[in-house]
Amino acid sequence: MRCVGLLAAIPSETVQRLLGGKAGRLAADRARGIDPRPVVPRALPASASVRCSFHEHTLDGAVVRAALLQLVVRLGTRLRGRGQAARALTLTLKFAGGSSWEKTRRLAAPSGHEDGLRQLAYQLMDAAGLQRGRLTGLALKGEDLIDADQAPRQLSLDDTREARLAAETAIDSVRDKFGPRVIGPAAVFRRAS
């Protein structure tokens, strides 16, 4: 027997004679799709990462910053979709020649929102002190993830921030319906020329 379909076609008694009582019953049942074990959902991963690579080595700070912003949007969307929040971010820069730079910092409060992630990602990029580094790629990793329900929610008197969070929920709905690249920050869309 070379496939499960053949095993399922053979009577259970024959399989039990060939493999033995318990092993034969188990093999015959599993071949027929019978499995009484309960399905237990796995825990979500403890980290999430997104990355991009440049087709050519780039020195252009605006292109790099737009790529980083796109990574922030993708990471935030993934975290909110999973119902998770990150406690730390790691930024990895890949340079021409194969070298890389990596830095991790903790967020002030766990977040899956683009506001907090963007601010820390920009701080990490500024900490790299790039002047003439030819980049070939970027990676952004949310680490030490927790369930979003466990993240403390600070009441804010900042109406602008609250409006951005409300808009983020609406934007997530649009992305769910029409696709991930249909809406986002203007800086991440390439200029038409």
mmCIF file of C-alpha atoms in Angstrom:
data_model
loop_
_atom_site.group_PDB
_atom_site.id
_atom_site.type_symbol
_atom_site.label_atom_id
_atom_site.label_comp_id
_atom_site.label_asym_id
_atom_site.label_seq_id
_atom_site.Cartn_x
_atom_site.Cartn_y
_atom_site.Cartn_z
ATOM 1 C CA MET A 1 0.000 0.000 0.000
ATOM 2 C CA ARG A 2 1.486 3.261 -1.129
ATOM 3 C CA CYS A 3 -1.268 5.734 -0.267
ATOM 4 C CA VAL A 4 -3.855 6.345 2.414
ATOM 5 C CA GLY A 5 -6.698 5.837 -0.058
ATOM 6 C CA LEU A 6 -5.702 2.197 -0.557
ATOM 7 C CA LEU A 7 -5.529 1.675 3.194
ATOM 8 C CA ALA A 8 -9.012 3.173 3.602
ATOM 9 C CA ALA A 9 -10.391 0.783 0.944
ATOM 10 C CA ILE A 10 -9.218 -2.345 2.778
ATOM 11 C CA PRO A 11 -11.583 -3.776 5.430
ATOM 12 C CA SER A 12 -10.605 -2.903 9.022
ATOM 13 C CA GLU A 13 -10.307 -6.574 9.977
ATOM 14 C CA THR A 14 -7.663 -7.147 7.300
ATOM 15 C CA VAL A 15 -5.638 -4.124 8.445
ATOM 16 C CA GLN A 16 -5.886 -5.361 12.058
ATOM 17 C CA ARG A 17 -4.593 -8.807 11.043
ATOM 18 C CA LEU A 18 -1.662 -7.239 9.174
ATOM 19 C CA LEU A 19 -0.652 -4.628 11.759
ATOM 20 C CA GLY A 20 -2.044 -6.054 14.972
ATOM 21 C CA GLY A 21 -5.178 -5.192 16.931
ATOM 22 C CA LYS A 22 -4.703 -1.681 18.286
ATOM 23 C CA ALA A 23 -2.307 -0.428 15.582
ATOM 24 C CA GLY A 24 -4.553 -1.828 12.841
ATOM 25 C CA ARG A 25 -7.689 -0.177 14.249
ATOM 26 C CA LEU A 26 -5.857 3.122 14.633
ATOM 27 C CA ALA A 27 -4.435 3.003 11.084
ATOM 28 C CA ALA A 28 -7.803 2.047 9.558
ATOM 29 C CA ASP A 29 -9.663 4.766 11.479
ATOM 30 C CA ARG A 30 -7.155 7.494 10.599
ATOM 31 C CA ALA A 31 -7.168 6.444 6.934
ATOM 32 C CA ARG A 32 -10.955 6.931 6.961
ATOM 33 C CA GLY A 33 -10.682 10.329 8.670
ATOM 34 C CA ILE A 34 -11.802 9.166 12.105
ATOM 35 C CA ASP A 35 -9.831 10.891 14.850
ATOM 36 C CA PRO A 36 -11.531 11.369 18.239
ATOM 37 C CA ARG A 37 -8.791 13.629 19.635
ATOM 38 C CA PRO A 38 -10.029 17.155 20.384
ATOM 39 C CA VAL A 39 -8.725 19.978 18.222
ATOM 40 C CA VAL A 40 -6.771 22.410 20.372
ATOM 41 C CA PRO A 41 -5.845 25.793 18.862
ATOM 42 C CA ARG A 42 -2.178 26.634 19.022
ATOM 43 C CA ALA A 43 -0.936 29.710 20.767
ATOM 44 C CA LEU A 44 -0.089 32.612 18.509
ATOM 45 C CA PRO A 45 3.623 33.164 17.817
ATOM 46 C CA ALA A 46 5.707 35.297 20.157
ATOM 47 C CA SER A 47 6.999 37.455 17.290
ATOM 48 C CA ALA A 48 5.953 38.730 13.875
ATOM 49 C CA SER A 49 8.238 40.072 11.192
ATOM 50 C CA VAL A 50 7.920 41.811 7.858
ATOM 51 C CA ARG A 51 10.672 42.570 5.395
ATOM 52 C CA CYS A 52 11.376 44.185 2.079
ATOM 53 C CA SER A 53 14.314 44.213 -0.274
ATOM 54 C CA PHE A 54 15.353 46.854 -2.756
ATOM 55 C CA HIS A 55 15.861 45.939 -6.397
ATOM 56 C CA GLU A 56 18.931 48.196 -6.469
ATOM 57 C CA HIS A 57 21.231 49.387 -3.702
ATOM 58 C CA THR A 58 19.671 52.563 -2.382
ATOM 59 C CA LEU A 59 21.064 55.637 -0.707
ATOM 60 C CA ASP A 60 17.857 57.685 -1.003
ATOM 61 C CA GLY A 61 16.584 58.474 2.500
ATOM 62 C CA ALA A 62 13.033 59.175 1.273
ATOM 63 C CA VAL A 63 12.784 55.751 -0.389
ATOM 64 C CA VAL A 64 14.146 54.014 2.715
ATOM 65 C CA ARG A 65 11.780 55.917 5.018
ATOM 66 C CA ALA A 66 8.803 55.087 2.755
ATOM 67 C CA ALA A 67 9.798 51.402 2.801
ATOM 68 C CA LEU A 68 10.070 51.502 6.598
ATOM 69 C CA LEU A 69 6.636 53.118 6.847
ATOM 70 C CA GLN A 70 5.210 50.369 4.621
ATOM 71 C CA LEU A 71 6.732 47.754 6.948
ATOM 72 C CA VAL A 72 5.146 49.500 9.942
ATOM 73 C CA VAL A 73 1.743 49.417 8.220
ATOM 74 C CA ARG A 74 2.102 45.728 7.343
ATOM 75 C CA LEU A 75 3.289 44.797 10.839
ATOM 76 C CA GLY A 76 0.516 46.794 12.517
ATOM 77 C CA THR A 77 -2.115 45.217 10.278
ATOM 78 C CA ARG A 78 -0.785 41.742 11.031
ATOM 79 C CA LEU A 79 -0.718 42.347 14.781
ATOM 80 C CA ARG A 80 -4.237 43.788 14.872
ATOM 81 C CA GLY A 81 -5.486 40.939 12.687
ATOM 82 C CA ARG A 82 -4.114 38.416 15.168
ATOM 83 C CA GLY A 83 -5.344 40.394 18.180
ATOM 84 C CA GLN A 84 -1.802 40.933 19.470
ATOM 85 C CA ALA A 85 0.354 43.819 20.636
ATOM 86 C CA ALA A 86 4.149 44.136 20.536
ATOM 87 C CA ARG A 87 6.253 45.104 23.519
ATOM 88 C CA ALA A 88 9.454 45.580 21.483
ATOM 89 C CA LEU A 89 10.585 46.255 17.921
ATOM 90 C CA THR A 90 13.720 45.104 16.143
ATOM 91 C CA LEU A 91 14.928 46.851 13.013
ATOM 92 C CA THR A 92 17.418 45.062 10.772
ATOM 93 C CA LEU A 93 19.199 46.850 7.937
ATOM 94 C CA LYS A 94 20.929 44.820 5.207
ATOM 95 C CA PHE A 95 23.781 46.511 3.386
ATOM 96 C CA ALA A 96 25.504 45.919 0.072
ATOM 97 C CA GLY A 97 28.387 43.561 0.670
ATOM 98 C CA GLY A 98 26.357 41.338 3.006
ATOM 99 C CA SER A 99 26.776 43.168 6.314
ATOM 100 C CA SER A 100 23.809 44.033 8.511
ATOM 101 C CA TRP A 101 22.841 46.224 11.456
ATOM 102 C CA GLU A 102 20.246 45.273 14.059
ATOM 103 C CA LYS A 103 18.804 47.155 17.006
ATOM 104 C CA THR A 104 15.971 46.328 19.426
ATOM 105 C CA ARG A 105 14.057 48.735 21.640
ATOM 106 C CA ARG A 106 11.047 48.321 23.874
ATOM 107 C CA LEU A 107 7.871 50.280 23.309
ATOM 108 C CA ALA A 108 6.681 52.561 26.110
ATOM 109 C CA ALA A 109 3.457 50.523 26.189
ATOM 110 C CA PRO A 110 2.513 47.386 24.224
ATOM 111 C CA SER A 111 0.918 48.368 20.927
ATOM 112 C CA GLY A 112 -0.354 47.035 17.652
ATOM 113 C CA HIS A 113 -1.217 50.500 16.379
ATOM 114 C CA GLU A 114 0.757 52.147 13.620
ATOM 115 C CA ASP A 115 1.255 55.354 15.626
ATOM 116 C CA GLY A 116 3.383 53.796 18.348
ATOM 117 C CA LEU A 117 5.116 51.368 16.012
ATOM 118 C CA ARG A 118 6.001 54.129 13.534
ATOM 119 C CA GLN A 119 7.532 56.414 16.172
ATOM 120 C CA LEU A 120 9.780 53.664 17.527
ATOM 121 C CA ALA A 121 10.710 52.410 14.045
ATOM 122 C CA TYR A 122 11.792 55.922 13.053
ATOM 123 C CA GLN A 123 13.826 56.225 16.270
ATOM 124 C CA LEU A 124 15.552 52.937 15.457
ATOM 125 C CA MET A 125 16.296 54.126 11.918
ATOM 126 C CA ASP A 126 17.715 57.402 13.260
ATOM 127 C CA ALA A 127 19.868 55.424 15.723
ATOM 128 C CA ALA A 128 21.487 53.654 12.771
ATOM 129 C CA GLY A 129 23.065 56.972 11.762
ATOM 130 C CA LEU A 130 23.021 56.209 8.058
ATOM 131 C CA GLN A 131 24.957 58.621 5.933
ATOM 132 C CA ARG A 132 26.145 56.817 2.822
ATOM 133 C CA GLY A 133 25.108 53.232 3.556
ATOM 134 C CA ARG A 134 23.881 51.382 0.458
ATOM 135 C CA LEU A 135 20.881 49.404 1.664
ATOM 136 C CA THR A 136 19.649 46.211 0.049
ATOM 137 C CA GLY A 137 16.827 45.439 2.484
ATOM 138 C CA LEU A 138 14.950 46.174 5.703
ATOM 139 C CA ALA A 139 13.244 43.948 8.250
ATOM 140 C CA LEU A 140 10.975 44.993 11.104
ATOM 141 C CA LYS A 141 10.092 42.519 13.819
ATOM 142 C CA GLY A 142 7.521 42.893 16.586
ATOM 143 C CA GLU A 143 8.745 40.936 19.590
ATOM 144 C CA ASP A 144 7.520 39.853 22.998
ATOM 145 C CA LEU A 145 3.942 39.784 21.692
ATOM 146 C CA ILE A 146 0.999 39.647 24.051
ATOM 147 C CA ASP A 147 -2.735 39.340 23.595
ATOM 148 C CA ALA A 148 -4.091 42.789 22.699
ATOM 149 C CA ASP A 149 -6.697 42.457 25.446
ATOM 150 C CA GLN A 150 -3.882 42.319 28.018
ATOM 151 C CA ALA A 151 -2.306 45.558 26.787
ATOM 152 C CA PRO A 152 -3.197 48.489 29.026
ATOM 153 C CA ARG A 153 -5.424 51.088 27.376
ATOM 154 C CA GLN A 154 -4.478 54.611 28.398
ATOM 155 C CA LEU A 155 -7.320 57.090 28.323
ATOM 156 C CA SER A 156 -6.227 60.010 26.237
ATOM 157 C CA LEU A 157 -7.347 63.601 25.993
ATOM 158 C CA ASP A 158 -5.601 63.854 22.634
ATOM 159 C CA ASP A 159 -8.493 64.000 20.168
ATOM 160 C CA THR A 160 -6.137 63.785 17.191
ATOM 161 C CA ARG A 161 -4.684 60.475 18.356
ATOM 162 C CA GLU A 162 -8.131 59.076 19.111
ATOM 163 C CA ALA A 163 -9.291 60.095 15.634
ATOM 164 C CA ARG A 164 -6.271 58.307 14.087
ATOM 165 C CA LEU A 165 -7.096 55.135 16.033
ATOM 166 C CA ALA A 166 -10.726 55.298 14.869
ATOM 167 C CA ALA A 167 -9.544 55.849 11.282
ATOM 168 C CA GLU A 168 -7.187 52.884 11.642
ATOM 169 C CA THR A 169 -10.161 50.627 12.383
ATOM 170 C CA ALA A 170 -11.960 51.889 9.286
ATOM 171 C CA ILE A 171 -8.817 51.470 7.168
ATOM 172 C CA ASP A 172 -8.451 47.868 8.392
ATOM 173 C CA SER A 173 -12.025 47.190 7.228
ATOM 174 C CA VAL A 174 -11.244 48.630 3.791
ATOM 175 C CA ARG A 175 -8.078 46.501 3.549
ATOM 176 C CA ASP A 176 -10.009 43.381 4.562
ATOM 177 C CA LYS A 177 -12.548 44.013 1.827
ATOM 178 C CA PHE A 178 -10.403 45.303 -1.066
ATOM 179 C CA GLY A 179 -6.858 44.110 -0.330
ATOM 180 C CA PRO A 180 -3.858 45.217 1.722
ATOM 181 C CA ARG A 181 -2.384 47.670 -0.819
ATOM 182 C CA VAL A 182 -5.550 49.605 -1.633
ATOM 183 C CA ILE A 183 -5.197 52.229 1.113
ATOM 184 C CA GLY A 184 -2.372 53.522 3.283
ATOM 185 C CA PRO A 185 -0.072 56.440 3.975
ATOM 186 C CA ALA A 186 0.654 58.554 0.904
ATOM 187 C CA ALA A 187 4.425 58.251 1.387
ATOM 188 C CA VAL A 188 4.405 54.519 0.666
ATOM 189 C CA PHE A 189 2.849 54.835 -2.784
ATOM 190 C CA ARG A 190 5.297 55.387 -5.628
ATOM 191 C CA ARG A 191 4.975 58.619 -7.566
ATOM 192 C CA ALA A 192 3.461 58.325 -11.006
ATOM 193 C CA SER A 193 5.674 59.926 -13.617
#
